[in-house]
PDB file of C-alpha atoms in Angstrom:
ATOM      1  CA  MET A  11     265.440 162.460  46.841  1.00 51.00           C
ATOM      2  CA  ASN A  12     263.212 161.716  44.032  1.00 51.00           C
ATOM      3  CA  GLY A  13     262.753 158.094  45.022  1.00 53.00           C
ATOM      4  CA  VAL A  14     261.772 159.111  48.520  1.00 50.00           C
ATOM      5  CA  ARG A  15     258.952 161.621  47.305  1.00 55.00           C
ATOM      6  CA  THR A  16     257.792 158.688  44.996  1.00 56.00           C
ATOM      7  CA  ARG A  17     257.308 156.315  47.796  1.00 58.00           C
ATOM      8  CA  LYS A  18     255.815 158.865  50.072  1.00 59.00           C
ATOM      9  CA  ARG A  19     253.206 159.763  47.344  1.00 62.00           C
ATOM     10  CA  ALA A  20     252.777 155.984  46.931  1.00 58.00           C
ATOM     11  CA  LYS A  21     252.017 155.492  50.524  1.00 58.00           C
ATOM     12  CA  GLU A  22     249.806 158.584  50.479  1.00 62.00           C
ATOM     13  CA  ASN A  23     247.642 157.256  47.581  1.00 60.00           C
ATOM     14  CA  SER A  24     247.467 153.854  49.166  1.00 60.00           C
ATOM     15  CA  MET A  25     245.999 155.176  52.508  1.00 58.00           C
ATOM     16  CA  ALA A  26     243.583 157.592  50.558  1.00 54.00           C
ATOM     17  CA  ALA A  27     242.325 154.405  48.564  1.00 54.00           C
ATOM     18  CA  SER A  28     241.665 152.419  51.710  1.00 52.00           C
ATOM     19  CA  THR A  29     239.478 155.278  52.962  1.00 53.00           C
ATOM     20  CA  GLY A  30     237.755 156.256  49.721  1.00 50.00           C
ATOM     21  CA  GLU A  31     238.940 159.521  49.528  1.00 49.00           C
ATOM     22  CA  ILE A  32     240.694 159.627  46.072  1.00 48.00           C
ATOM     23  CA  GLN A  33     239.390 162.468  44.116  1.00 51.00           C
ATOM     24  CA  SER A  34     239.090 162.206  40.355  1.00 50.00           C
ATOM     25  CA  PRO A  35     241.049 164.924  38.645  1.00 49.00           C
ATOM     26  CA  PRO A  36     239.033 167.964  37.425  1.00 50.00           C
ATOM     27  CA  GLN A  37     237.670 167.554  33.837  1.00 51.00           C
ATOM     28  CA  THR A  38     238.563 170.473  31.598  1.00 47.00           C
ATOM     29  CA  PRO A  39     236.567 171.305  28.753  1.00 47.00           C
ATOM     30  CA  LEU A  40     237.977 170.590  25.330  1.00 45.00           C
ATOM     31  CA  GLN A  41     239.293 173.645  23.520  1.00 46.00           C
ATOM     32  CA  ASN A  42     237.103 173.194  20.278  1.00 46.00           C
ATOM     33  CA  GLY A  43     234.039 173.378  22.559  1.00 44.00           C
ATOM     34  CA  SER A  44     233.011 169.356  21.928  1.00 45.00           C
ATOM     35  CA  ALA A  45     233.005 168.634  25.539  1.00 47.00           C
ATOM     36  CA  LYS A  46     229.362 167.768  26.742  1.00 49.00           C
ATOM     37  CA  ALA A  47     227.893 170.254  29.398  1.00 48.00           C
ATOM     38  CA  PRO A  48     226.391 168.731  32.258  1.00 49.00           C
ATOM     39  CA  ALA A  49     222.629 167.500  31.711  1.00 51.00           C
ATOM     40  CA  ARG A  50     220.308 169.958  33.533  1.00 53.00           C
ATOM     41  CA  ASN A  51     217.648 168.300  35.802  1.00 57.00           C
ATOM     42  CA  SER A  52     214.405 167.845  34.239  1.00 55.00           C
ATOM     43  CA  GLN A  53     212.601 168.688  37.404  1.00 57.00           C
ATOM     44  CA  SER A  54     214.344 172.107  37.588  1.00 55.00           C
ATOM     45  CA  THR A  55     213.486 172.666  33.975  1.00 55.00           C
ATOM     46  CA  GLU A  56     209.938 172.502  34.542  1.00 57.00           C
ATOM     47  CA  VAL A  57     210.294 174.691  37.651  1.00 60.00           C
ATOM     48  CA  ASP A  58     211.866 177.349  35.536  1.00 67.00           C
ATOM     49  CA  LYS A  59     209.385 177.016  32.735  1.00 78.00           C
ATOM     50  CA  PRO A  60     207.288 180.365  32.732  1.00 84.00           C
ATOM     51  CA  GLU A  61     203.332 179.897  33.374  1.00 90.00           C
ATOM     52  CA  ASN A  62     200.508 182.036  32.191  1.00 93.00           C
ATOM     53  CA  ILE A  63     197.929 181.852  35.219  1.00 93.00           C
ATOM     54  CA  PHE A  64     195.307 183.427  32.757  1.00 95.00           C
ATOM     55  CA  LEU A  65     195.224 180.467  30.721  1.00 94.00           C
ATOM     56  CA  PHE A  66     195.249 177.787  33.326  1.00 95.00           C
ATOM     57  CA  TYR A  67     192.282 175.372  32.549  1.00 95.00           C
ATOM     58  CA  PRO A  68     190.043 176.357  35.652  1.00 95.00           C
ATOM     59  CA  ASN A  69     190.516 180.019  34.529  1.00 96.00           C
ATOM     60  CA  ILE A  70     189.370 179.393  31.131  1.00 96.00           C
ATOM     61  CA  ILE A  71     186.257 177.529  32.418  1.00 96.00           C
ATOM     62  CA  GLY A  72     185.648 180.729  34.523  1.00 96.00           C
ATOM     63  CA  TYR A  73     185.832 182.710  31.321  1.00 97.00           C
ATOM     64  CA  SER A  74     183.135 180.592  29.741  1.00 97.00           C
ATOM     65  CA  ARG A  75     181.137 180.974  32.785  1.00 96.00           C
ATOM     66  CA  ILE A  76     181.163 184.791  32.160  1.00 96.00           C
ATOM     67  CA  PHE A  77     180.354 184.234  28.475  1.00 97.00           C
ATOM     68  CA  LEU A  78     177.377 182.194  29.255  1.00 97.00           C
ATOM     69  CA  ALA A  79     176.181 184.509  32.103  1.00 96.00           C
ATOM     70  CA  ILE A  80     176.445 187.445  29.576  1.00 96.00           C
ATOM     71  CA  ALA A  81     174.471 185.451  26.982  1.00 97.00           C
ATOM     72  CA  SER A  82     171.748 184.513  29.615  1.00 96.00           C
ATOM     73  CA  LEU A  83     171.352 188.274  30.414  1.00 95.00           C
ATOM     74  CA  TYR A  84     170.674 188.877  26.942  1.00 94.00           C
ATOM     75  CA  TYR A  85     167.930 186.626  26.470  1.00 94.00           C
ATOM     76  CA  MET A  86     166.601 187.230  29.935  1.00 93.00           C
ATOM     77  CA  PRO A  87     163.889 189.748  29.505  1.00 88.00           C
ATOM     78  CA  LEU A  88     161.552 187.638  26.944  1.00 87.00           C
ATOM     79  CA  HIS A  89     163.376 184.256  26.186  1.00 90.00           C
ATOM     80  CA  PRO A  90     162.972 182.460  29.375  1.00 91.00           C
ATOM     81  CA  ARG A  91     163.889 178.793  28.363  1.00 91.00           C
ATOM     82  CA  THR A  92     166.993 179.847  26.483  1.00 93.00           C
ATOM     83  CA  CYS A  93     168.193 182.130  29.294  1.00 95.00           C
ATOM     84  CA  SER A  94     167.556 179.479  31.969  1.00 95.00           C
ATOM     85  CA  ILE A  95     169.434 176.914  29.961  1.00 96.00           C
ATOM     86  CA  LEU A  96     172.306 179.335  29.687  1.00 96.00           C
ATOM     87  CA  TYR A  97     172.237 180.461  33.149  1.00 97.00           C
ATOM     88  CA  SER A  98     172.154 176.868  34.475  1.00 95.00           C
ATOM     89  CA  ILE A  99     175.122 175.709  32.434  1.00 96.00           C
ATOM     90  CA  SER A 100     177.112 178.716  33.751  1.00 95.00           C
ATOM     91  CA  CYS A 101     176.235 177.707  37.420  1.00 94.00           C
ATOM     92  CA  LEU A 102     177.027 173.900  36.914  1.00 92.00           C
ATOM     93  CA  LEU A 103     180.387 174.993  35.685  1.00 94.00           C
ATOM     94  CA  ASP A 104     181.006 176.322  38.941  1.00 90.00           C
ATOM     95  CA  ALA A 105     181.757 173.029  40.171  1.00 88.00           C
ATOM     96  CA  LEU A 106     183.728 171.702  37.132  1.00 92.00           C
ATOM     97  CA  ASP A 107     186.468 174.668  37.483  1.00 90.00           C
ATOM     98  CA  GLY A 108     187.246 173.434  41.254  1.00 88.00           C
ATOM     99  CA  ILE A 109     187.613 169.777  39.974  1.00 92.00           C
ATOM    100  CA  ALA A 110     189.892 170.746  37.119  1.00 93.00           C
ATOM    101  CA  ALA A 111     191.909 172.845  39.489  1.00 92.00           C
ATOM    102  CA  ARG A 112     192.657 170.065  41.755  1.00 91.00           C
ATOM    103  CA  TYR A 113     193.034 167.213  38.810  1.00 93.00           C
ATOM    104  CA  PHE A 114     195.663 169.447  37.034  1.00 93.00           C
ATOM    105  CA  GLY A 115     197.291 171.102  40.053  1.00 92.00           C
ATOM    106  CA  GLN A 116     196.229 174.579  39.095  1.00 92.00           C
ATOM    107  CA  SER A 117     194.463 176.214  42.066  1.00 90.00           C
ATOM    108  CA  THR A 118     195.343 179.874  42.269  1.00 91.00           C
ATOM    109  CA  ARG A 119     194.302 182.856  44.035  1.00 89.00           C
ATOM    110  CA  PHE A 120     193.383 184.545  40.892  1.00 93.00           C
ATOM    111  CA  GLY A 121     190.966 181.690  40.070  1.00 92.00           C
ATOM    112  CA  ALA A 122     189.531 181.542  43.467  1.00 89.00           C
ATOM    113  CA  VAL A 123     188.675 185.135  43.454  1.00 91.00           C
ATOM    114  CA  LEU A 124     187.351 184.940  39.893  1.00 94.00           C
ATOM    115  CA  ASP A 125     184.942 182.230  40.853  1.00 93.00           C
ATOM    116  CA  MET A 126     183.510 184.081  43.845  1.00 92.00           C
ATOM    117  CA  VAL A 127     183.213 187.427  41.948  1.00 94.00           C
ATOM    118  CA  THR A 128     181.469 185.574  38.881  1.00 95.00           C
ATOM    119  CA  ASP A 129     178.989 183.745  41.491  1.00 94.00           C
ATOM    120  CA  ARG A 130     178.158 187.179  43.106  1.00 95.00           C
ATOM    121  CA  CYS A 131     177.566 189.153  39.848  1.00 96.00           C
ATOM    122  CA  THR A 132     175.410 186.361  38.188  1.00 96.00           C
ATOM    123  CA  THR A 133     173.324 185.900  41.143  1.00 96.00           C
ATOM    124  CA  ALA A 134     172.971 189.829  41.497  1.00 97.00           C
ATOM    125  CA  CYS A 135     171.972 190.325  37.892  1.00 96.00           C
ATOM    126  CA  LEU A 136     169.106 187.693  38.293  1.00 97.00           C
ATOM    127  CA  LEU A 137     167.711 189.220  41.342  1.00 97.00           C
ATOM    128  CA  VAL A 138     167.902 192.685  39.618  1.00 96.00           C
ATOM    129  CA  PHE A 139     165.658 191.397  37.064  1.00 94.00           C
ATOM    130  CA  LEU A 140     163.370 189.696  39.511  1.00 94.00           C
ATOM    131  CA  SER A 141     163.192 193.150  41.230  1.00 93.00           C
ATOM    132  CA  SER A 142     161.562 194.576  37.848  1.00 88.00           C
ATOM    133  CA  ALA A 143     159.412 191.408  37.241  1.00 87.00           C
ATOM    134  CA  TRP A 144     158.206 191.455  40.810  1.00 88.00           C
ATOM    135  CA  PRO A 145     157.934 195.090  41.829  1.00 86.00           C
ATOM    136  CA  ARG A 146     156.166 194.754  45.085  1.00 87.00           C
ATOM    137  CA  TRP A 147     159.189 192.415  46.175  1.00 92.00           C
ATOM    138  CA  SER A 148     161.838 194.535  44.933  1.00 94.00           C
ATOM    139  CA  LEU A 149     163.038 195.682  48.513  1.00 96.00           C
ATOM    140  CA  LEU A 150     163.582 192.050  49.456  1.00 96.00           C
ATOM    141  CA  PHE A 151     165.511 191.244  46.318  1.00 97.00           C
ATOM    142  CA  GLN A 152     167.586 194.431  46.969  1.00 97.00           C
ATOM    143  CA  GLY A 153     168.269 193.091  50.456  1.00 97.00           C
ATOM    144  CA  LEU A 154     169.265 189.772  49.111  1.00 97.00           C
ATOM    145  CA  ILE A 155     171.671 191.337  47.033  1.00 97.00           C
ATOM    146  CA  SER A 156     173.269 193.498  49.608  1.00 97.00           C
ATOM    147  CA  LEU A 157     173.421 190.577  52.226  1.00 97.00           C
ATOM    148  CA  ASP A 158     175.265 188.388  49.474  1.00 96.00           C
ATOM    149  CA  LEU A 159     177.687 190.892  48.634  1.00 96.00           C
ATOM    150  CA  ALA A 160     178.642 192.221  52.035  1.00 96.00           C
ATOM    151  CA  SER A 161     178.788 188.644  53.572  1.00 96.00           C
ATOM    152  CA  HIS A 162     181.153 187.367  51.022  1.00 94.00           C
ATOM    153  CA  TYR A 163     183.263 190.604  50.806  1.00 94.00           C
ATOM    154  CA  MET A 164     183.544 190.769  54.714  1.00 94.00           C
ATOM    155  CA  HIS A 165     184.433 187.185  54.770  1.00 93.00           C
ATOM    156  CA  MET A 166     187.233 187.326  52.121  1.00 91.00           C
ATOM    157  CA  TYR A 167     188.694 190.535  53.736  1.00 91.00           C
ATOM    158  CA  ALA A 168     188.693 189.070  57.021  1.00 91.00           C
ATOM    159  CA  THR A 169     190.333 185.915  55.926  1.00 90.00           C
ATOM    160  CA  LEU A 170     193.114 187.926  53.884  1.00 86.00           C
ATOM    161  CA  THR A 171     194.021 190.194  56.728  1.00 87.00           C
ATOM    162  CA  MET A 172     193.544 188.036  59.829  1.00 85.00           C
ATOM    163  CA  GLY A 173     194.204 184.538  58.376  1.00 79.00           C
ATOM    164  CA  GLU A 174     197.573 182.822  57.788  1.00 75.00           C
ATOM    165  CA  GLY A 175     199.589 184.024  54.494  1.00 70.00           C
ATOM    166  CA  GLY A 176     197.815 182.557  51.643  1.00 67.00           C
ATOM    167  CA  GLN A 177     194.931 181.120  53.435  1.00 75.00           C
ATOM    168  CA  SER A 178     191.731 180.296  51.293  1.00 79.00           C
ATOM    169  CA  HIS A 179     188.487 181.875  52.298  1.00 80.00           C
ATOM    170  CA  LYS A 180     186.978 178.340  52.370  1.00 82.00           C
ATOM    171  CA  LYS A 181     189.377 177.316  55.178  1.00 84.00           C
ATOM    172  CA  VAL A 182     187.188 178.101  58.276  1.00 87.00           C
ATOM    173  CA  ASP A 183     188.142 176.460  61.615  1.00 87.00           C
ATOM    174  CA  SER A 184     185.499 174.577  63.463  1.00 87.00           C
ATOM    175  CA  SER A 185     186.361 176.793  66.645  1.00 87.00           C
ATOM    176  CA  ARG A 186     185.303 179.719  64.845  1.00 88.00           C
ATOM    177  CA  SER A 187     182.099 178.479  63.466  1.00 90.00           C
ATOM    178  CA  ARG A 188     180.882 174.937  63.021  1.00 93.00           C
ATOM    179  CA  ILE A 189     178.096 176.060  60.405  1.00 93.00           C
ATOM    180  CA  LEU A 190     180.873 177.672  58.218  1.00 93.00           C
ATOM    181  CA  HIS A 191     183.208 174.824  58.646  1.00 93.00           C
ATOM    182  CA  LEU A 192     180.692 172.294  57.586  1.00 93.00           C
ATOM    183  CA  TYR A 193     179.518 174.530  54.715  1.00 94.00           C
ATOM    184  CA  TYR A 194     182.843 175.256  53.064  1.00 92.00           C
ATOM    185  CA  THR A 195     184.715 171.952  53.901  1.00 91.00           C
ATOM    186  CA  ASN A 196     181.868 169.348  52.791  1.00 92.00           C
ATOM    187  CA  LYS A 197     181.772 169.585  49.094  1.00 90.00           C
ATOM    188  CA  THR A 198     178.376 168.077  48.845  1.00 93.00           C
ATOM    189  CA  VAL A 199     176.795 170.563  51.004  1.00 94.00           C
ATOM    190  CA  LEU A 200     178.225 173.518  49.552  1.00 93.00           C
ATOM    191  CA  PHE A 201     177.101 172.317  46.027  1.00 93.00           C
ATOM    192  CA  LEU A 202     173.605 171.614  47.396  1.00 95.00           C
ATOM    193  CA  PHE A 203     173.268 174.923  48.940  1.00 96.00           C
ATOM    194  CA  CYS A 204     174.711 176.910  46.185  1.00 94.00           C
ATOM    195  CA  ALA A 205     172.713 174.876  43.547  1.00 95.00           C
ATOM    196  CA  LEU A 206     169.430 174.940  45.012  1.00 96.00           C
ATOM    197  CA  ASN A 207     169.700 178.640  46.039  1.00 97.00           C
ATOM    198  CA  GLU A 208     170.100 179.493  42.118  1.00 96.00           C
ATOM    199  CA  VAL A 209     167.237 177.145  41.263  1.00 97.00           C
ATOM    200  CA  PHE A 210     164.928 178.867  43.595  1.00 97.00           C
ATOM    201  CA  PHE A 211     165.814 182.228  41.741  1.00 97.00           C
ATOM    202  CA  ILE A 212     165.576 180.451  38.340  1.00 96.00           C
ATOM    203  CA  ALA A 213     162.115 179.429  39.393  1.00 95.00           C
ATOM    204  CA  LEU A 214     160.811 182.759  40.325  1.00 94.00           C
ATOM    205  CA  TYR A 215     162.223 183.938  37.016  1.00 94.00           C
ATOM    206  CA  LEU A 216     160.050 181.423  35.182  1.00 92.00           C
ATOM    207  CA  LEU A 217     157.039 182.308  37.190  1.00 91.00           C
ATOM    208  CA  SER A 218     157.187 185.825  36.022  1.00 87.00           C
ATOM    209  CA  PHE A 219     156.428 184.428  32.697  1.00 87.00           C
ATOM    210  CA  SER A 220     153.385 182.597  33.633  1.00 81.00           C
ATOM    211  CA  SER A 221     151.474 185.059  35.903  1.00 63.00           C
ATOM    212  CA  PRO A 222     148.002 185.984  34.131  1.00 57.00           C
ATOM    213  CA  ILE A 223     147.548 189.075  36.290  1.00 53.00           C
ATOM    214  CA  LEU A 224     149.589 192.177  35.594  1.00 48.00           C
ATOM    215  CA  SER A 225     150.422 194.820  38.182  1.00 50.00           C
ATOM    216  CA  PRO A 226     147.885 197.322  38.049  1.00 50.00           C
ATOM    217  CA  SER A 227     150.140 200.214  38.759  1.00 48.00           C
ATOM    218  CA  LEU A 228     151.832 199.523  35.581  1.00 47.00           C
ATOM    219  CA  LEU A 229     148.791 200.029  33.261  1.00 49.00           C
ATOM    220  CA  LEU A 230     147.501 203.388  31.863  1.00 50.00           C
ATOM    221  CA  PRO A 231     143.931 203.885  31.896  1.00 51.00           C
ATOM    222  CA  LEU A 232     142.172 202.512  28.659  1.00 51.00           C
ATOM    223  CA  PRO A 233     140.664 204.862  26.248  1.00 54.00           C
ATOM    224  CA  ASN A 234     136.900 204.861  26.202  1.00 55.00           C
ATOM    225  CA  HIS A 235     135.806 204.664  22.597  1.00 50.00           C
ATOM    226  CA  GLY A 236     132.216 205.668  22.135  1.00 50.00           C
ATOM    227  CA  GLY A 237     131.212 204.573  25.787  1.00 47.00           C
ATOM    228  CA  ALA A 238     132.181 200.892  25.189  1.00 48.00           C
ATOM    229  CA  SER A 239     132.553 199.104  28.376  1.00 48.00           C
ATOM    230  CA  GLY A 240     134.134 195.690  29.016  1.00 47.00           C
ATOM    231  CA  SER A 241     137.593 196.616  27.740  1.00 49.00           C
ATOM    232  CA  SER A 242     140.486 195.195  29.806  1.00 52.00           C
ATOM    233  CA  ALA A 243     144.213 195.291  29.784  1.00 52.00           C
ATOM    234  CA  GLN A 244     144.802 192.014  31.520  1.00 51.00           C
ATOM    235  CA  PRO A 245     145.926 189.112  29.257  1.00 51.00           C
ATOM    236  CA  GLY A 246     143.156 186.964  27.885  1.00 50.00           C
ATOM    237  CA  SER A 247     140.732 189.759  27.550  1.00 50.00           C
ATOM    238  CA  PRO A 248     138.491 189.566  24.511  1.00 47.00           C
ATOM    239  CA  ALA A 249     138.825 193.331  24.030  1.00 50.00           C
ATOM    240  CA  HIS A 250     142.701 193.423  24.757  1.00 53.00           C
ATOM    241  CA  PRO A 251     144.330 196.434  23.007  1.00 55.00           C
ATOM    242  CA  SER A 252     147.601 196.482  21.382  1.00 59.00           C
ATOM    243  CA  ILE A 253     150.701 197.242  23.550  1.00 56.00           C
ATOM    244  CA  SER A 254     151.293 200.574  21.700  1.00 58.00           C
ATOM    245  CA  SER A 255     147.954 201.917  22.905  1.00 58.00           C
ATOM    246  CA  LEU A 256     148.864 200.920  26.676  1.00 61.00           C
ATOM    247  CA  PHE A 257     152.231 202.088  26.912  1.00 65.00           C
ATOM    248  CA  GLN A 258     154.254 204.927  25.314  1.00 66.00           C
ATOM    249  CA  ASN A 259     157.358 203.127  25.675  1.00 71.00           C
ATOM    250  CA  PRO A 260     157.519 199.455  24.289  1.00 69.00           C
ATOM    251  CA  TYR A 261     160.341 198.687  26.602  1.00 68.00           C
ATOM    252  CA  SER A 262     158.962 200.066  29.938  1.00 69.00           C
ATOM    253  CA  ALA A 263     158.378 197.703  32.805  1.00 66.00           C
ATOM    254  CA  GLY A 264     154.487 197.337  32.034  1.00 66.00           C
ATOM    255  CA  ALA A 265     155.076 196.729  28.365  1.00 71.00           C
ATOM    256  CA  LEU A 266     157.825 194.091  29.094  1.00 72.00           C
ATOM    257  CA  GLU A 267     155.390 192.427  32.042  1.00 70.00           C
ATOM    258  CA  LEU A 268     152.623 192.182  29.404  1.00 69.00           C
ATOM    259  CA  ALA A 269     154.992 190.497  26.868  1.00 70.00           C
ATOM    260  CA  ARG A 270     156.118 188.013  29.441  1.00 75.00           C
ATOM    261  CA  ALA A 271     152.513 187.121  30.734  1.00 70.00           C
ATOM    262  CA  ASN A 272     151.171 183.740  29.995  1.00 67.00           C
ATOM    263  CA  LYS A 273     154.143 182.685  27.927  1.00 73.00           C
ATOM    264  CA  MET A 274     154.650 179.225  29.959  1.00 79.00           C
ATOM    265  CA  ASP A 275     152.711 177.140  32.300  1.00 83.00           C
ATOM    266  CA  SER A 276     153.363 177.778  36.077  1.00 85.00           C
ATOM    267  CA  PHE A 277     153.006 174.292  37.339  1.00 90.00           C
ATOM    268  CA  TRP A 278     156.703 173.162  37.596  1.00 91.00           C
ATOM    269  CA  PRO A 279     158.081 176.388  38.411  1.00 92.00           C
ATOM    270  CA  TRP A 280     155.865 176.446  41.415  1.00 92.00           C
ATOM    271  CA  VAL A 281     157.170 172.747  42.307  1.00 95.00           C
ATOM    272  CA  ILE A 282     160.811 173.784  41.896  1.00 95.00           C
ATOM    273  CA  ALA A 283     160.189 176.966  43.908  1.00 95.00           C
ATOM    274  CA  GLY A 284     158.673 175.088  46.912  1.00 95.00           C
ATOM    275  CA  ILE A 285     161.376 172.292  46.788  1.00 97.00           C
ATOM    276  CA  SER A 286     164.240 174.852  46.850  1.00 97.00           C
ATOM    277  CA  LEU A 287     162.766 177.369  49.128  1.00 97.00           C
ATOM    278  CA  PRO A 288     164.151 175.917  52.366  1.00 97.00           C
ATOM    279  CA  VAL A 289     167.598 175.363  51.120  1.00 97.00           C
ATOM    280  CA  MET A 290     167.487 179.129  49.959  1.00 97.00           C
ATOM    281  CA  ALA A 291     166.443 180.313  53.130  1.00 97.00           C
ATOM    282  CA  GLY A 292     169.151 178.310  55.007  1.00 97.00           C
ATOM    283  CA  LYS A 293     171.741 179.744  52.525  1.00 97.00           C
ATOM    284  CA  GLN A 294     170.753 183.389  53.258  1.00 97.00           C
ATOM    285  CA  PHE A 295     171.106 182.257  57.249  1.00 97.00           C
ATOM    286  CA  ILE A 296     174.511 181.125  56.519  1.00 96.00           C
ATOM    287  CA  ASN A 297     175.138 184.406  54.845  1.00 97.00           C
ATOM    288  CA  VAL A 298     174.237 186.110  58.033  1.00 97.00           C
ATOM    289  CA  VAL A 299     176.330 184.082  60.122  1.00 96.00           C
ATOM    290  CA  GLN A 300     179.277 184.468  57.756  1.00 96.00           C
ATOM    291  CA  LEU A 301     178.804 188.238  58.050  1.00 96.00           C
ATOM    292  CA  VAL A 302     178.795 188.299  61.566  1.00 96.00           C
ATOM    293  CA  LYS A 303     181.582 185.929  62.178  1.00 94.00           C
ATOM    294  CA  ALA A 304     183.658 187.999  59.830  1.00 94.00           C
ATOM    295  CA  SER A 305     182.954 191.325  61.643  1.00 95.00           C
ATOM    296  CA  ARG A 306     183.852 189.808  65.115  1.00 94.00           C
ATOM    297  CA  TRP A 307     187.144 188.495  63.600  1.00 92.00           C
ATOM    298  CA  LEU A 308     188.050 191.967  62.182  1.00 94.00           C
ATOM    299  CA  ALA A 309     186.950 193.376  65.754  1.00 95.00           C
ATOM    300  CA  GLU A 310     189.237 190.950  67.555  1.00 93.00           C
ATOM    301  CA  GLY A 311     192.040 192.152  65.256  1.00 91.00           C
ATOM    302  CA  ASP A 312     191.389 195.753  65.775  1.00 94.00           C
ATOM    303  CA  LEU A 313     191.508 195.150  69.582  1.00 94.00           C
ATOM    304  CA  GLU A 314     194.779 193.374  69.392  1.00 91.00           C
ATOM    305  CA  ALA A 315     196.134 196.151  67.307  1.00 91.00           C
ATOM    306  CA  ARG A 316     194.931 198.711  69.945  1.00 92.00           C
ATOM    307  CA  ARG A 317     196.450 196.786  72.799  1.00 92.00           C
ATOM    308  CA  LYS A 318     199.953 196.557  71.028  1.00 89.00           C
ATOM    309  CA  GLY A 319     199.596 200.260  70.286  1.00 88.00           C
ATOM    310  CA  ARG A 320     199.128 201.235  73.967  1.00 87.00           C
ATOM    311  CA  ALA A 321     201.610 198.794  75.108  1.00 86.00           C
ATOM    312  CA  GLY A 322     204.175 200.429  72.822  1.00 81.00           C
ATOM    313  CA  LYS A 323     203.377 204.003  74.090  1.00 79.00           C
ATOM    314  CA  LYS A 324     203.934 202.744  77.819  1.00 75.00           C
ATOM    315  CA  LEU A 325     207.505 201.632  76.786  1.00 69.00           C
TER     316      LEU A 325
END
């Protein structure tokens, strides 16, 4: 009987060997624990490794942009050269963080929002200063701040609610807007518009330090000592009085304007402003287009939601 079973097993093994179905016996770990555990895949180890999004290289660059922007605001009232250098470096780093994100594979939603919020805040702060430096144009600067914030907020919100899951606000289909598609997909166009837009405002900032004429409404009437005439509060006057005799508060708008007057030559700021003005105007036009397109996109979503709601009530 045993011989029959042995021959039967040998026949089964030979058939399995011919078809390649022999299975190796399961390995049992040694009782003393010296058996080697199966090696883990290195790729799975990298996937399981915890990451700190806040310490990604492009986000660190974003933090440095915020630090430089704050430093430029500190020097903004009375130190035009230092402020302009710090502000310009902060703006130039806007291009570097995108390059770092693509190079290191660290593109994140947090980084995209951080980048956009930093851009909006720095530009708004500079325009607030220009509103005080050029009081007669303050309404225009306030309108530019409102347009910039409203346009980007509407565009971002429309992308998050109406776009595909995780869609970037820079992914704009040409069928929705050819202008926005070219603006966001062509890196050269995006860089030139953003850079020259900031350059124009920096030029206006520098011009506020080169104007030889102060705003008359900011000046107090000069005291008349013994009927003396010819005294003028404008810079360059031989009888120019001290700031303390003109302004009760040395940090008032008039006192700061007087401190800024004639601090630098106006030739190059005018040249830079003239070159960058058309691009700045084009950037504002793009902001208007972005605001209108985002509003229509949200309205389309509202109409679709109302249609679905009415169809559900009929059922």
